[in-house]
Short mmCIF file of C-alpha atoms and ligand atoms in Angstrom, two decimals:
data_model
loop_
_atom_site.label_atom_id
_atom_site.label_comp_id
_atom_site.label_asym_id
_atom_site.label_seq_id
_atom_site.Cartn_x
_atom_site.Cartn_y
_atom_site.Cartn_z
CA MET A 1 -13.33 0.31 25.04
CA ILE A 2 -10.66 -2.18 24.03
CA ILE A 3 -6.94 -2.05 23.40
CA VAL A 4 -5.47 -4.32 20.73
CA SER A 5 -1.68 -4.50 20.87
CA GLU A 6 0.71 -4.98 17.95
CA GLU A 7 1.24 -8.57 19.07
CA ILE A 8 -2.47 -9.34 19.19
CA CYS A 9 -2.97 -7.74 15.75
CA GLN A 10 -0.41 -10.15 14.34
CA GLN A 11 -2.26 -13.07 15.93
CA VAL A 12 -5.79 -12.21 14.82
CA ILE A 13 -5.68 -10.64 11.35
CA GLY A 14 -4.11 -12.04 8.22
CA ARG A 15 -3.74 -11.26 4.54
CA GLN A 16 -7.15 -12.50 3.38
CA ASP A 17 -9.00 -10.45 6.05
CA ALA A 18 -6.99 -7.39 5.02
CA PHE A 19 -7.63 -8.00 1.32
CA ASP A 20 -11.39 -8.26 1.89
CA ALA A 21 -11.48 -5.17 4.12
CA VAL A 22 -9.42 -3.02 1.74
CA GLU A 23 -11.32 -4.17 -1.34
CA ALA A 24 -14.62 -3.36 0.37
CA VAL A 25 -13.53 0.10 1.50
CA PHE A 26 -12.14 1.01 -1.95
CA GLY A 27 -15.55 0.02 -3.34
CA ALA A 28 -17.34 2.12 -0.71
CA MET A 29 -15.08 5.12 -1.47
CA ALA A 30 -15.94 4.94 -5.18
CA LYS A 31 -19.67 4.88 -4.37
CA GLY A 32 -19.31 7.90 -2.08
CA ASP A 33 -20.20 5.81 0.99
CA ALA A 34 -16.78 6.33 2.55
CA TYR A 35 -14.56 9.37 2.52
CA ASN A 36 -11.18 10.47 3.84
CA PHE A 37 -10.77 13.70 5.76
CA PRO A 38 -7.86 16.03 4.90
CA VAL A 39 -4.49 14.58 5.94
CA ILE A 40 -2.35 16.40 8.49
CA ARG A 41 1.42 15.82 8.37
CA GLU A 42 3.90 18.13 10.11
CA ALA A 43 7.60 18.28 10.88
CA ILE A 44 7.28 18.81 14.65
CA GLY A 45 10.74 20.29 15.18
CA HIS A 46 11.72 17.56 17.66
CA ALA A 47 13.70 14.34 17.09
CA ASP A 48 13.54 15.11 13.33
CA ALA A 49 10.07 13.58 13.47
CA LEU A 50 7.24 13.84 10.98
CA TYR A 51 3.91 13.46 12.75
CA GLY A 52 0.34 13.53 11.56
CA PHE A 53 -3.00 11.84 11.21
CA LYS A 54 -5.16 10.29 8.56
CA SER A 55 -8.86 10.01 9.28
CA GLY A 56 -12.20 9.28 7.67
CA PHE A 57 -15.61 7.68 7.89
CA ASP A 58 -16.95 4.61 6.14
CA ARG A 59 -20.76 4.78 6.34
CA ALA A 60 -21.07 1.35 4.78
CA GLY A 61 -18.58 -0.41 7.07
CA LEU A 62 -19.36 1.92 10.02
CA ALA A 63 -15.69 2.65 10.66
CA LEU A 64 -14.99 6.10 12.10
CA GLY A 65 -11.62 7.19 13.41
CA LEU A 66 -8.04 8.08 12.66
CA LYS A 67 -4.54 6.74 12.40
CA SER A 68 -2.06 8.89 14.26
CA GLY A 69 1.67 8.57 13.95
CA GLY A 70 4.59 9.31 11.70
CA TYR A 71 8.29 8.82 11.13
CA TRP A 72 11.03 9.04 13.78
CA PRO A 73 14.38 8.58 11.99
CA GLY A 74 16.34 8.02 15.23
CA ASN A 75 14.22 5.08 16.36
CA ALA A 76 16.37 2.41 14.72
CA ASP A 77 19.19 3.27 17.18
CA LYS A 78 16.73 2.65 20.03
CA GLY A 79 15.71 -0.73 18.64
CA LEU A 80 12.34 0.64 17.52
CA THR A 81 10.60 0.86 14.13
CA ASN A 82 11.05 4.28 12.52
CA HIS A 83 7.39 4.38 11.47
CA GLN A 84 5.09 4.44 14.49
CA SER A 85 1.31 4.55 14.40
CA THR A 86 -1.82 3.83 16.41
CA VAL A 87 -5.41 3.62 15.17
CA PHE A 88 -8.27 5.14 17.19
CA LEU A 89 -11.76 3.83 16.41
CA PHE A 90 -14.93 5.61 17.55
CA ASP A 91 -18.55 4.47 17.77
CA PRO A 92 -20.22 6.30 14.84
CA ASP A 93 -23.56 6.36 16.74
CA THR A 94 -22.25 8.01 19.91
CA GLY A 95 -18.72 9.30 19.28
CA LYS A 96 -17.41 7.19 22.17
CA LEU A 97 -13.90 5.77 21.83
CA LYS A 98 -14.29 2.10 20.86
CA ALA A 99 -10.76 0.83 20.37
CA LEU A 100 -7.06 1.67 20.37
CA VAL A 101 -5.28 -0.58 17.88
CA GLY A 102 -1.54 -0.87 17.19
CA GLY A 103 -0.97 0.44 13.67
CA ASN A 104 2.53 -0.67 12.65
CA TYR A 105 1.84 -4.23 11.47
CA LEU A 106 -1.57 -3.14 10.15
CA THR A 107 0.04 -0.44 7.97
CA ALA A 108 2.21 -3.03 6.21
CA LEU A 109 -0.72 -5.43 5.94
CA ARG A 110 -3.14 -2.87 4.46
CA THR A 111 -0.53 -1.46 2.06
CA ALA A 112 0.21 -4.94 0.73
CA ALA A 113 -3.53 -5.58 0.53
CA ALA A 114 -3.95 -2.49 -1.68
CA SER A 115 -1.42 -3.59 -4.31
CA SER A 116 -2.78 -7.09 -4.09
CA VAL A 117 -6.36 -5.85 -4.72
CA SER A 118 -4.97 -4.02 -7.76
CA ILE A 119 -3.28 -7.18 -9.03
CA ALA A 120 -6.44 -9.22 -8.49
CA HIS A 121 -8.51 -6.76 -10.54
CA LEU A 122 -6.03 -5.51 -13.16
CA ALA A 123 -3.16 -7.92 -13.84
CA ARG A 124 -3.32 -10.41 -16.69
CA LYS A 125 -4.64 -13.78 -15.50
CA ASP A 126 -1.63 -15.54 -17.06
CA ALA A 127 1.00 -13.44 -15.21
CA LYS A 128 3.96 -15.67 -14.28
CA VAL A 129 6.81 -13.34 -13.25
CA LEU A 130 6.60 -10.85 -10.39
CA GLY A 131 9.05 -7.93 -10.39
CA MET A 132 9.97 -6.28 -7.10
CA VAL A 133 11.61 -2.83 -7.01
CA GLY A 134 12.47 -2.25 -3.36
CA ALA A 135 13.65 -4.51 -0.57
CA GLY A 136 12.84 -2.66 2.67
CA HIS A 137 10.39 -3.40 5.49
CA GLN A 138 7.25 -3.26 3.32
CA SER A 139 8.61 -5.36 0.48
CA ALA A 140 8.21 -8.75 2.20
CA PHE A 141 4.56 -7.99 2.98
CA GLN A 142 4.05 -6.86 -0.62
CA LEU A 143 5.65 -10.00 -2.03
CA ARG A 144 3.65 -12.41 0.16
CA ALA A 145 0.31 -10.72 -0.66
CA ALA A 146 1.00 -10.40 -4.40
CA ALA A 147 2.08 -14.03 -4.65
CA GLU A 148 -1.44 -15.11 -3.63
CA GLN A 149 -3.12 -13.28 -6.51
CA ARG A 150 -1.66 -15.07 -9.55
CA ASP A 151 0.08 -18.33 -10.32
CA PHE A 152 3.57 -16.77 -10.20
CA GLU A 153 6.60 -18.96 -10.87
CA LYS A 154 9.43 -16.50 -10.37
CA VAL A 155 10.38 -13.23 -8.69
CA VAL A 156 12.86 -10.85 -10.31
CA ALA A 157 14.05 -8.05 -8.03
CA TRP A 158 16.13 -4.89 -8.08
CA ASN A 159 16.92 -2.48 -5.26
CA PRO A 160 19.04 0.67 -5.11
CA HIS A 161 20.78 -0.95 -2.13
CA PRO A 162 21.53 -4.47 -3.47
CA GLU A 163 22.72 -5.75 -0.09
CA MET A 164 19.07 -5.70 1.04
CA LEU A 165 17.93 -8.16 -1.65
CA PRO A 166 18.94 -11.52 -0.09
CA LYS A 167 16.41 -11.00 2.74
CA LEU A 168 13.63 -10.57 0.17
CA GLY A 169 15.00 -13.62 -1.65
CA GLU A 170 14.49 -15.65 1.55
CA VAL A 171 10.82 -14.66 1.58
CA ALA A 172 10.43 -15.77 -2.04
CA THR A 173 12.08 -19.09 -1.23
CA GLN A 174 9.82 -19.59 1.80
CA ILE A 175 6.76 -19.31 -0.42
CA GLY A 176 8.21 -21.57 -3.10
CA LEU A 177 9.13 -19.01 -5.75
CA GLU A 178 12.36 -18.85 -7.72
CA PHE A 179 14.21 -15.58 -7.00
CA GLU A 180 16.70 -13.68 -9.13
CA ALA A 181 18.37 -10.33 -8.50
CA VAL A 182 18.46 -8.59 -11.89
CA ASP A 183 19.13 -5.20 -13.46
CA ARG A 184 16.24 -2.93 -14.30
CA ASP A 185 16.20 -3.74 -18.04
CA GLN A 186 15.83 -7.45 -17.29
CA LEU A 187 13.24 -6.76 -14.60
CA GLY A 188 11.04 -4.84 -17.02
CA ALA A 189 11.57 -7.36 -19.81
CA GLU A 190 10.61 -10.38 -17.67
CA ALA A 191 8.03 -9.13 -15.19
CA ASP A 192 4.30 -9.39 -15.91
CA VAL A 193 3.48 -7.63 -12.63
CA ILE A 194 5.78 -5.10 -10.94
CA ILE A 195 5.55 -3.60 -7.46
CA THR A 196 7.61 -0.53 -6.62
CA ILE A 197 8.00 0.04 -2.87
CA THR A 198 10.93 2.37 -2.20
CA SER A 199 11.59 5.80 -0.69
CA ALA A 200 12.84 7.13 -4.03
CA PHE A 201 12.70 10.76 -5.13
CA GLU A 202 13.54 10.02 -8.76
CA PRO A 203 12.27 7.62 -11.42
CA LEU A 204 13.72 4.14 -10.95
CA MET A 205 11.85 2.46 -13.84
CA MET A 206 11.59 4.16 -17.23
CA ALA A 207 8.63 3.80 -19.60
CA SER A 208 10.89 2.16 -22.20
CA GLN A 209 11.69 -0.65 -19.73
CA ILE A 210 8.07 -1.72 -19.22
CA LYS A 211 6.68 -4.28 -21.68
CA PRO A 212 3.10 -4.27 -23.03
CA GLY A 213 0.60 -6.06 -20.80
CA THR A 214 2.41 -5.29 -17.55
CA HIS A 215 0.53 -4.34 -14.41
CA ILE A 216 2.59 -2.06 -12.18
CA ALA A 217 1.63 -1.10 -8.63
CA CYS A 218 3.51 2.02 -7.50
CA MET A 219 3.31 1.86 -3.71
CA GLY A 220 6.24 3.90 -2.39
CA THR A 221 5.19 7.41 -3.37
CA ASP A 222 3.03 8.78 -0.58
CA THR A 223 4.46 12.29 -0.16
CA VAL A 224 5.01 15.40 -2.26
CA GLY A 225 8.32 15.08 -4.12
CA LYS A 226 8.66 11.29 -3.95
CA GLN A 227 8.78 9.44 -7.27
CA GLU A 228 9.42 5.87 -8.44
CA VAL A 229 8.64 5.75 -12.17
CA ASP A 230 9.03 7.80 -15.33
CA PRO A 231 6.06 10.21 -15.74
CA ALA A 232 5.87 9.05 -19.39
CA LEU A 233 4.85 5.63 -18.06
CA LEU A 234 1.67 7.14 -16.63
CA ALA A 235 0.89 8.63 -20.03
CA ALA A 236 1.42 5.21 -21.66
CA ALA A 237 -0.59 3.31 -19.05
CA THR A 238 -4.20 3.20 -17.93
CA VAL A 239 -3.95 4.70 -14.45
CA PHE A 240 -5.94 3.59 -11.41
CA THR A 241 -5.64 4.73 -7.81
CA ASP A 242 -7.06 4.41 -4.32
CA GLU A 243 -8.04 8.10 -4.18
CA VAL A 244 -7.72 10.53 -7.09
CA ALA A 245 -7.19 13.62 -4.86
CA GLN A 246 -4.14 12.01 -3.24
CA SER A 247 -2.87 10.50 -6.48
CA ILE A 248 -2.58 13.88 -8.19
CA SER A 249 -1.17 15.74 -5.18
CA LEU A 250 1.15 13.35 -3.33
CA GLY A 251 1.00 10.07 -5.24
CA GLU A 252 2.97 8.81 -8.23
CA ALA A 253 0.70 10.75 -10.60
CA GLN A 254 1.78 14.12 -9.13
CA HIS A 255 4.69 14.36 -11.61
CA ALA A 256 2.77 13.38 -14.77
CA ILE A 257 0.02 15.82 -13.75
CA ALA A 258 2.53 18.64 -13.10
CA GLN A 259 4.14 18.04 -16.49
CA GLY A 260 0.75 18.04 -18.24
CA LEU A 261 1.23 14.45 -19.48
CA ILE A 262 -2.07 13.27 -18.01
CA ALA A 263 -5.15 14.96 -16.56
CA GLU A 264 -7.05 14.21 -13.37
CA ALA A 265 -9.87 12.73 -15.50
CA ASP A 266 -7.43 10.10 -16.83
CA ILE A 267 -7.18 8.51 -13.37
CA THR A 268 -9.80 5.96 -12.30
CA PRO A 269 -10.56 5.02 -8.69
CA ILE A 270 -9.96 1.29 -8.40
CA GLY A 271 -13.25 1.14 -6.53
CA ASN A 272 -14.99 1.66 -9.87
CA VAL A 273 -13.42 -1.56 -11.13
CA ILE A 274 -14.33 -3.36 -7.89
CA ASN A 275 -17.93 -2.11 -8.26
CA SER A 276 -17.98 -3.12 -11.97
CA ALA A 277 -18.53 0.52 -13.01
CA HIS A 278 -15.26 0.36 -15.01
CA PRO A 279 -14.13 -2.70 -17.00
CA GLY A 280 -10.52 -2.50 -15.74
CA ARG A 281 -7.97 -4.04 -18.12
CA SER A 282 -9.30 -3.91 -21.70
CA SER A 283 -6.64 -5.94 -23.56
CA ALA A 284 -3.68 -8.25 -22.99
CA ASP A 285 -1.33 -5.54 -24.27
CA GLU A 286 -2.57 -2.70 -22.09
CA ILE A 287 -0.24 -1.43 -19.38
CA THR A 288 -2.18 -0.87 -16.17
CA LEU A 289 -0.71 1.22 -13.34
CA PHE A 290 -2.05 1.40 -9.79
CA ASP A 291 -1.00 4.49 -7.83
CA GLY A 292 -1.35 3.28 -4.23
CA THR A 293 -1.07 6.42 -2.13
CA GLY A 294 -2.36 4.97 1.15
CA VAL A 295 -5.57 6.35 2.66
CA GLY A 296 -6.77 6.53 6.25
CA LEU A 297 -9.87 4.48 5.42
CA GLN A 298 -7.63 1.48 4.70
CA ASP A 299 -6.24 1.76 8.23
CA LEU A 300 -9.70 2.06 9.75
CA ALA A 301 -10.95 -0.90 7.72
CA VAL A 302 -8.23 -3.32 8.85
CA ALA A 303 -8.18 -1.96 12.42
CA SER A 304 -11.96 -2.53 12.69
CA VAL A 305 -11.53 -6.13 11.59
CA ALA A 306 -8.60 -6.63 14.00
CA ALA A 307 -10.63 -5.12 16.88
CA ASP A 308 -13.65 -7.33 16.14
CA LEU A 309 -11.53 -10.48 15.83
CA ALA A 310 -9.56 -9.73 19.02
CA ALA A 311 -12.79 -9.01 20.93
CA LYS A 312 -14.27 -12.30 19.67
CA ALA A 313 -11.11 -14.23 20.57
CA GLY A 314 -11.08 -12.64 24.04
CA THR A 315 -7.54 -11.35 23.48
CA ALA A 316 -8.32 -7.61 23.54
CA THR A 317 -7.75 -5.71 26.79
CA ARG A 318 -10.96 -4.11 28.08
CA VAL A 319 -10.70 -0.71 29.75
CA ALA A 320 -13.51 1.34 31.29
CA LEU A 321 -13.31 4.97 30.17
P1 LIG B 401 12.39 1.02 4.31
O1 LIG B 401 13.12 2.18 4.88
O2 LIG B 401 12.33 -0.25 5.09
O3 LIG B 401 12.99 0.67 2.86
C1 LIG B 401 13.24 1.70 1.95
C2 LIG B 401 13.38 1.17 0.54
O4 LIG B 401 13.63 2.28 -0.33
C3 LIG B 401 14.53 0.21 0.34
O5 LIG B 401 14.24 -0.61 -0.76
C4 LIG B 401 15.69 1.17 0.03
O6 LIG B 401 16.73 0.53 -0.68
C5 LIG B 401 14.97 2.19 -0.82
N1 LIG B 401 15.55 3.54 -0.75
C6 LIG B 401 15.98 4.19 0.37
N2 LIG B 401 16.40 5.43 0.04
C7 LIG B 401 16.25 5.55 -1.30
C8 LIG B 401 16.51 6.58 -2.24
N3 LIG B 401 17.00 7.77 -1.85
N4 LIG B 401 16.23 6.36 -3.54
C9 LIG B 401 15.71 5.17 -3.93
N5 LIG B 401 15.43 4.17 -3.10
C10 LIG B 401 15.70 4.35 -1.80
O7 LIG B 401 10.93 1.56 3.97
P2 LIG B 401 9.58 0.74 3.82
O8 LIG B 401 8.88 0.71 5.14
O9 LIG B 401 9.81 -0.52 3.10
O10 LIG B 401 8.74 1.76 2.91
C11 LIG B 401 9.06 1.93 1.54
C12 LIG B 401 8.27 3.11 1.00
O11 LIG B 401 6.88 2.83 1.05
C13 LIG B 401 8.46 4.40 1.77
O12 LIG B 401 8.60 5.44 0.83
C14 LIG B 401 7.17 4.56 2.55
O13 LIG B 401 6.87 5.89 2.84
C15 LIG B 401 6.19 3.96 1.56
N6 LIG B 401 4.93 3.50 2.14
C16 LIG B 401 3.81 3.70 1.40
C17 LIG B 401 2.59 3.29 1.88
C18 LIG B 401 1.35 3.47 1.04
O14 LIG B 401 0.24 3.25 1.54
N7 LIG B 401 1.46 3.80 -0.20
C19 LIG B 401 2.49 2.68 3.13
C20 LIG B 401 3.68 2.45 3.85
C21 LIG B 401 4.89 2.87 3.34
#
C-alpha cells in the first residue's frame, strides 16, 4: 500500500483533476453507480473534538473507502489546522488497504470543485460578477475554482468578520479580478453567481436580496442547525444538490423542508444535470441554488486521483502491510 502525504497531495493534484473527479462521481451517484454509506459524527468528550467518518463505494470509478477525521477547536493554538482528516482507500476486489491519503488539502479542493461543477452546469454563461459570502480557510479555494468557470470581471464580498476580507481580496488580485468589500444588499444586487462558505447558524442572505438569474452555491451548511440563507430563497429557486438525503437532513435545505416551504421532490441531484437527465437552468431569470453538503464519495474520488498520480510520479511512500 502507499502513503500520500498532505505535501505530496498539493504537488500532484490540482483544480482541474478535482473538477473532473467530482463531476464524474456526482454523475455516478445520480445513476445509482455510486453511493454513500451513513455518516458517523460524534462529540468524543475529549479536547472538545467532533470526530467521525464518511464512506462509500463508487462502482464506476472503483473507489472504496472512507474519510476519517473531524474538528479539534484547540488545534489553532498548537499551530495545527482545526479540521483534520485522512482518507483510507481499499481495493474493491480484495478489501486490502490500498492507500492512506492526507485529507486536509483534498477537502478544500473537492469542496471548491463541487461549487465549481454547479457553476459550470447551472450559472448563466454571461455571468460577470462573483459574490463571496465568507472569508475563511475554504473561501480562497472556492474563489479560485469558481473564477475558472465563467469570464468573471469582479468579485464582491461580504463576511461577518470584515477583518478577514483583505486576505480574500489578495487572492482575487492574484488571479486578476477586481475586488470590492460590500454590504449584503449590494452583493445581491451585483452578483450573478454567489458562493456562501461560512459557519453561520442563521440566514446571512435574504431572498429579497437575490436578483433574478443568480446562481447561488450554499457550501457552508454541512451540519444540523447550520444555515446561510433565507429558507424562502429555496422556495423561490430551483434547488440542486450533491445528495438529496443529506440536503434535507443536514444541508441548507433542512430549514425550508422543516418549514414546509419545499418538498424533497423539489430537490434535484446535480448528477442528473451532468448526465443530461435534467435540463438544469431553464431561463435567464431563473434562480438556481446548489446545496453542497459534502459527501464521502467526493473525498474518495479526489483521493483516488491523488494516489494514482503520486504512484505514477514515484512520490508516494510504499509500505508492505
Ligand atoms: P473557517 O473557520 O476558516 O471560516 C469560517 C467562516 O465563517 C468565516 O468567513 C467566518 O467569518 C464565518 N463565521 C464564523 N462564525 C460565524 C457565525 N457564528 N456566523 C456567521 N459566520 C461565521 O472555516 P472554513 O474552513 O472556511 O469553513 C467554512 C464552512 O464551510 C464551515 O461551516 C465548514 O464546516 C464548511 N465546510 C463545508 C464543506 C462541504 O463540503 N459543504 C466542506 C468543508 C467545510
